mmCIF file of N, CA and C in Angstrom:
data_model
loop_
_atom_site.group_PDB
_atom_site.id
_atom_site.type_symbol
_atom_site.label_atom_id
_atom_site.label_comp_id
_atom_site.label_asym_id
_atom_site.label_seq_id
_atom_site.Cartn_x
_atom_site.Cartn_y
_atom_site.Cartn_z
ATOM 1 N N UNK A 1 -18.028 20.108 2.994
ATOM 2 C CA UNK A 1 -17.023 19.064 3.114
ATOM 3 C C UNK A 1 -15.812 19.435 2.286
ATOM 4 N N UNK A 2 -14.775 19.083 2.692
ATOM 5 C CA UNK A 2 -13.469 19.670 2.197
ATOM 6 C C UNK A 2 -13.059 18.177 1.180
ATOM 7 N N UNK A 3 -12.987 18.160 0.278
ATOM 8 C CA UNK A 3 -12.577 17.274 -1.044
ATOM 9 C C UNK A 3 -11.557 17.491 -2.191
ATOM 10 N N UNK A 4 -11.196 16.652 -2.932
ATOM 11 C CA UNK A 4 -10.369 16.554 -3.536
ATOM 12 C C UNK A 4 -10.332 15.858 -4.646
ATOM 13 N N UNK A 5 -10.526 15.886 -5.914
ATOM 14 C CA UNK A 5 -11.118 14.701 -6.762
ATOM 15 C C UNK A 5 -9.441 14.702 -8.039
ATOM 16 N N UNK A 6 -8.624 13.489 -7.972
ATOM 17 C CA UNK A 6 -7.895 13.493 -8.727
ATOM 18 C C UNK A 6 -8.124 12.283 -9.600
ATOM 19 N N UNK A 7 -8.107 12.310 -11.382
ATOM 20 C CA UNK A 7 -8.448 11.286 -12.205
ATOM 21 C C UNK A 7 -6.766 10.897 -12.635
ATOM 22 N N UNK A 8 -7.016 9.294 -12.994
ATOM 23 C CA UNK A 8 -5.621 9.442 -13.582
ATOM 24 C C UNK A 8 -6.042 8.234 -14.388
ATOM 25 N N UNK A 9 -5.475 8.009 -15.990
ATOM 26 C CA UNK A 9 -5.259 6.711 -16.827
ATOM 27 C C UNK A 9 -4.469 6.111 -17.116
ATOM 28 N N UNK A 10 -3.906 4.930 -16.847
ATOM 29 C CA UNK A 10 -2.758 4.401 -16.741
ATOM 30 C C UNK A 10 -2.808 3.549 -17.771
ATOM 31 N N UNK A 11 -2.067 3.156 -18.649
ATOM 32 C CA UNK A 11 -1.882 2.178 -19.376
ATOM 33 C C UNK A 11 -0.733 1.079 -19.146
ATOM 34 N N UNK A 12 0.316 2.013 -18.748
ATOM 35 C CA UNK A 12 1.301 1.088 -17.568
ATOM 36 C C UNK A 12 2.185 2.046 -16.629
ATOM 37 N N UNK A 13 2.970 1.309 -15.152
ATOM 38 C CA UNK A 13 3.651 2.188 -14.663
ATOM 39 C C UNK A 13 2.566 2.712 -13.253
ATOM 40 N N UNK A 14 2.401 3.639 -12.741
ATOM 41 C CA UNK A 14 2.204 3.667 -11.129
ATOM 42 C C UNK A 14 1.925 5.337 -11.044
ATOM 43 N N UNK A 15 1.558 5.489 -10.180
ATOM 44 C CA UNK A 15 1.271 7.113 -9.985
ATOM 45 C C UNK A 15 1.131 7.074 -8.368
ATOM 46 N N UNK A 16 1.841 8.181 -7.569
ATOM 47 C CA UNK A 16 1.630 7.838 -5.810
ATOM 48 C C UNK A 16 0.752 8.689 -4.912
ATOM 49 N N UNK A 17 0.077 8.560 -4.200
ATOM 50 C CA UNK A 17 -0.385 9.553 -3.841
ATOM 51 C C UNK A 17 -0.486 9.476 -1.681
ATOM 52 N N UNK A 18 -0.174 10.556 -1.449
ATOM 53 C CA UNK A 18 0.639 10.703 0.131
ATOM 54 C C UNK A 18 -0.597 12.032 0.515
ATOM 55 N N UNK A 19 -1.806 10.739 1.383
ATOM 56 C CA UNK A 19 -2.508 11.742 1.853
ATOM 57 C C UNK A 19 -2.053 12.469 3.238
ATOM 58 N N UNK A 20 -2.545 13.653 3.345
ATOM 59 C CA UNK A 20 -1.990 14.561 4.547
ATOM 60 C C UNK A 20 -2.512 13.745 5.876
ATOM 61 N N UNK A 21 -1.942 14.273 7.071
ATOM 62 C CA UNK A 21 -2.798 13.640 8.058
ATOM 63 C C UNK A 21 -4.334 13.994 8.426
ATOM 64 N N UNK A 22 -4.910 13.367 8.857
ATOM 65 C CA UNK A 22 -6.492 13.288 9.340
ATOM 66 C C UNK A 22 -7.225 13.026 7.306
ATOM 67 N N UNK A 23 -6.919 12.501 6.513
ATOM 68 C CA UNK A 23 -7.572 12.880 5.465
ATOM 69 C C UNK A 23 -8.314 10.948 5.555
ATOM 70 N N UNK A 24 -9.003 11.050 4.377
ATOM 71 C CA UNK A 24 -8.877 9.420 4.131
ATOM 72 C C UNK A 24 -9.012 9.691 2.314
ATOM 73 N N UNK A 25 -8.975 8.496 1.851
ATOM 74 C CA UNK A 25 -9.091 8.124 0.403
ATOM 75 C C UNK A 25 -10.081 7.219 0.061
ATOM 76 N N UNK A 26 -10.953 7.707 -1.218
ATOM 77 C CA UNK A 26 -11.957 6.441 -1.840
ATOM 78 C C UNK A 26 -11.130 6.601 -3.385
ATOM 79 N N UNK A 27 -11.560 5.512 -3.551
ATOM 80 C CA UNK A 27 -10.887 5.076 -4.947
ATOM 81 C C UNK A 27 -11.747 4.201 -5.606
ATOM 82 N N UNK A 28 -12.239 4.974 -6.979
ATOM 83 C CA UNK A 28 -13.403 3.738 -7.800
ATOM 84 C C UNK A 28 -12.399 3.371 -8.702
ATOM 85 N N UNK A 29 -12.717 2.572 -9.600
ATOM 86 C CA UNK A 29 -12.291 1.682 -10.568
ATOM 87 C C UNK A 29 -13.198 2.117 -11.646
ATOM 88 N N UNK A 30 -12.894 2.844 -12.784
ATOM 89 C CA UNK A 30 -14.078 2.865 -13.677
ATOM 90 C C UNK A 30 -14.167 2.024 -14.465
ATOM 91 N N UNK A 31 -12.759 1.572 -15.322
ATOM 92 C CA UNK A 31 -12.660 0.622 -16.531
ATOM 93 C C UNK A 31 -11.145 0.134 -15.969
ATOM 94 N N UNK A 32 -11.068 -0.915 -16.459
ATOM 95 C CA UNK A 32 -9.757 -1.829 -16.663
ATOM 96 C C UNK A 32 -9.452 -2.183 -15.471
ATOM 97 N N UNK A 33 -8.202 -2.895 -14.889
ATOM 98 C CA UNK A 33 -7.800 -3.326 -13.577
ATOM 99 C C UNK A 33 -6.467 -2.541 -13.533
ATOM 100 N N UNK A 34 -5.826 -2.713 -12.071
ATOM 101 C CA UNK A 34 -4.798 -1.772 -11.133
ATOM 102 C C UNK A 34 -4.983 -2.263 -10.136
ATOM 103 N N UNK A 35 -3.992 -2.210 -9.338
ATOM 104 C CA UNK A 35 -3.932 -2.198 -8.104
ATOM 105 C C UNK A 35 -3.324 -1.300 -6.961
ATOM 106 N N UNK A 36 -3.765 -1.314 -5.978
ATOM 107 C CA UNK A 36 -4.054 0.082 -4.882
ATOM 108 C C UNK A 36 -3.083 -0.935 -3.644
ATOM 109 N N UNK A 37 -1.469 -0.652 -3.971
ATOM 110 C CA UNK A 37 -0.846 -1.706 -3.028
ATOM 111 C C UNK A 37 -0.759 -2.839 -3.154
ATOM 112 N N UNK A 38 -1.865 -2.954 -2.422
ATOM 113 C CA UNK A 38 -1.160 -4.889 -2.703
ATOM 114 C C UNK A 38 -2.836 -5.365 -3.151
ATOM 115 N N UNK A 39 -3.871 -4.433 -2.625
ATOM 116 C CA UNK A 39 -5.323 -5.033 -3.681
ATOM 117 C C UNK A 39 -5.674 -4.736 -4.948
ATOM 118 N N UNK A 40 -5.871 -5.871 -5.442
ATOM 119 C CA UNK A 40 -6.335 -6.228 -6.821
ATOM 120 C C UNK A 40 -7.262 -5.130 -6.890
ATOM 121 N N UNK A 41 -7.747 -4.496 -8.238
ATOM 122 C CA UNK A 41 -9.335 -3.966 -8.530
ATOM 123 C C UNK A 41 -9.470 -3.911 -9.364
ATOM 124 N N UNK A 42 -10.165 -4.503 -9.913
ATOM 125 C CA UNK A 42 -11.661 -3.835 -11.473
ATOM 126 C C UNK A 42 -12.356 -3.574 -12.252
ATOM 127 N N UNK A 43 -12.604 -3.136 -13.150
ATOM 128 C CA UNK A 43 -13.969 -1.891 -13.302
ATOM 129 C C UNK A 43 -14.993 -2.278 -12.547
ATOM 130 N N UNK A 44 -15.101 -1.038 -11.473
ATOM 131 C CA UNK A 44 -16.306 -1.012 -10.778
ATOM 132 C C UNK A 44 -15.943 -1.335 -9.066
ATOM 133 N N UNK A 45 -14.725 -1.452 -9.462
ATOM 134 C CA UNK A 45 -14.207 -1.689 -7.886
ATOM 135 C C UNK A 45 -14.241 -0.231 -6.856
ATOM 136 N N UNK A 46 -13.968 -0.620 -5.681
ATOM 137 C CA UNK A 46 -13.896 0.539 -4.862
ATOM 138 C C UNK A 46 -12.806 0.326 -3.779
ATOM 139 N N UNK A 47 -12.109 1.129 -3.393
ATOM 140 C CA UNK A 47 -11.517 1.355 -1.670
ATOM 141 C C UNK A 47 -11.636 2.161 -0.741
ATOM 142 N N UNK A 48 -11.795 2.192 0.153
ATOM 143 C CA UNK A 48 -11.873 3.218 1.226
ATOM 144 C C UNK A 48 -10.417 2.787 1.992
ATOM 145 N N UNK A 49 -9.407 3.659 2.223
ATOM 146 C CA UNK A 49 -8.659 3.891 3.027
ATOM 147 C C UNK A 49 -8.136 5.049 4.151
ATOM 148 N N UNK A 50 -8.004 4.582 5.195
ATOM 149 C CA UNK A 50 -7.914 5.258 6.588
ATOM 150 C C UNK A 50 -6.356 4.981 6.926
ATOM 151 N N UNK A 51 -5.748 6.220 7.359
ATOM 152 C CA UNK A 51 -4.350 6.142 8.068
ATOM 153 C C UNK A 51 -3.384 5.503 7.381
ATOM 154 N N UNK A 52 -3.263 5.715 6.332
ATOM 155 C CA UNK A 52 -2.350 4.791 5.631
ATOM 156 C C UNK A 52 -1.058 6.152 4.837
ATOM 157 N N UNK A 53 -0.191 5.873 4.771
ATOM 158 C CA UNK A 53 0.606 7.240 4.661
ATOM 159 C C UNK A 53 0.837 7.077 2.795
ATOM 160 N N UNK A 54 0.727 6.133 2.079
ATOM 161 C CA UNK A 54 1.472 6.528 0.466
ATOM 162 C C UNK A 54 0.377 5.042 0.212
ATOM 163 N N UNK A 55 0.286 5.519 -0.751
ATOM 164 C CA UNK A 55 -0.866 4.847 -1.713
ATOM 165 C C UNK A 55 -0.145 5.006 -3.205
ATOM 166 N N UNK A 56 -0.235 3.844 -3.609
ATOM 167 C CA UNK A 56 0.636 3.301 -5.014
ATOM 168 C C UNK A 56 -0.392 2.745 -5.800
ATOM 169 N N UNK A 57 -0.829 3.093 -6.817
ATOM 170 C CA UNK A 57 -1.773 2.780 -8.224
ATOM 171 C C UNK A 57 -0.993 2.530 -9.262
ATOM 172 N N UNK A 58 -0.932 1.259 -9.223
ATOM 173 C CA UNK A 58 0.155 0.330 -10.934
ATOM 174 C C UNK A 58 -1.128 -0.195 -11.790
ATOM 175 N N UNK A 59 -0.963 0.297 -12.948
ATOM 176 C CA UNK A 59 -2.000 -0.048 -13.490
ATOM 177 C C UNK A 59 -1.582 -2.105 -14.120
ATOM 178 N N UNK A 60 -2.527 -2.766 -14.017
ATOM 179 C CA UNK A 60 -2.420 -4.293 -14.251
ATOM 180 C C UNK A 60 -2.577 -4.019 -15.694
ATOM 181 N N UNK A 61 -2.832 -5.748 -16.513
ATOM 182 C CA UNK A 61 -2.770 -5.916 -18.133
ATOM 183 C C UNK A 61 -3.690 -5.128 -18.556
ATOM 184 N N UNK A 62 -3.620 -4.040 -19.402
ATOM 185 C CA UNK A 62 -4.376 -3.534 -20.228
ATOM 186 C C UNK A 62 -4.912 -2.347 -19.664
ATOM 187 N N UNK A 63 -4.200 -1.631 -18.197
ATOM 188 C CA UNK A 63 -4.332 -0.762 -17.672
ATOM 189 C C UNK A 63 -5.896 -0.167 -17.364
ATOM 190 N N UNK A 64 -5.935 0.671 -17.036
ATOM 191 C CA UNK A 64 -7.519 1.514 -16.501
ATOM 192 C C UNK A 64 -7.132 2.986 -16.180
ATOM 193 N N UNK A 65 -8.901 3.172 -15.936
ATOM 194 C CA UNK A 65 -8.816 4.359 -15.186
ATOM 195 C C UNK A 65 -9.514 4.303 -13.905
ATOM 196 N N UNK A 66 -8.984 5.449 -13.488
ATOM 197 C CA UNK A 66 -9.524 5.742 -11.825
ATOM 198 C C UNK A 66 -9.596 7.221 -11.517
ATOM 199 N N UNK A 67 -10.320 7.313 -10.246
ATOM 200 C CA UNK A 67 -10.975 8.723 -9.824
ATOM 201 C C UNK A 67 -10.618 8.030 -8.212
ATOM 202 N N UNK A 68 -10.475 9.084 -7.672
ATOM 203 C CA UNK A 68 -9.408 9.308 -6.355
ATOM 204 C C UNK A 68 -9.899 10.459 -5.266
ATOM 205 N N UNK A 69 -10.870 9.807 -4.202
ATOM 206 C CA UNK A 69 -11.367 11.107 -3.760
ATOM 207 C C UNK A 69 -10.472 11.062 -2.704
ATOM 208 N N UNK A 70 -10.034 12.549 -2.414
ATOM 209 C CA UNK A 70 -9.227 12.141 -1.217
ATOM 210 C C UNK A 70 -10.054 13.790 -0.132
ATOM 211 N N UNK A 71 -10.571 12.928 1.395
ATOM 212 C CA UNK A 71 -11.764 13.531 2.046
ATOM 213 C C UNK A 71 -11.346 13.971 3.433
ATOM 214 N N UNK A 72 -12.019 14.904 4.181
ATOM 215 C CA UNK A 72 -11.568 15.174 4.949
ATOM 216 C C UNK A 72 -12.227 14.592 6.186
#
């Protein structure tokens, strides 16, 4: 399987990520909350996204971290 594993910790502020075509994205929540667009998440949250062209991670009060699989 062709994968991609990007971590990122936000304490505040956004990070973007523009999957290629045919890919999709999972996104856990390990600690703290953020949001993935316009959904809320977390710790312990998850997303799966399909066909979606730019994906925006703002980290919420007291920021978090996250792990970012992006799959083929």
């Amino acid at each position: 399987q062709d994968l991609r594993v990007h971590a990122t910790l936000l304490d505040r502020g956004r990070v973007e990520h523009r999957p290629r075509r045919g890919r999709r994205t999972f996104l856990h929540v390990a600690w703290g909350a953020m949001r993935l667009n316009s959904l809320a998440l977390g710790a312990g949250d998850d997303a799966f996204v399909e066909n979606e062209p730019r994906l925006v991670l703002e980290a919420a009060a007291g920021g978090g971290e996250a792990l970012l699989f992006d799959l083929r």
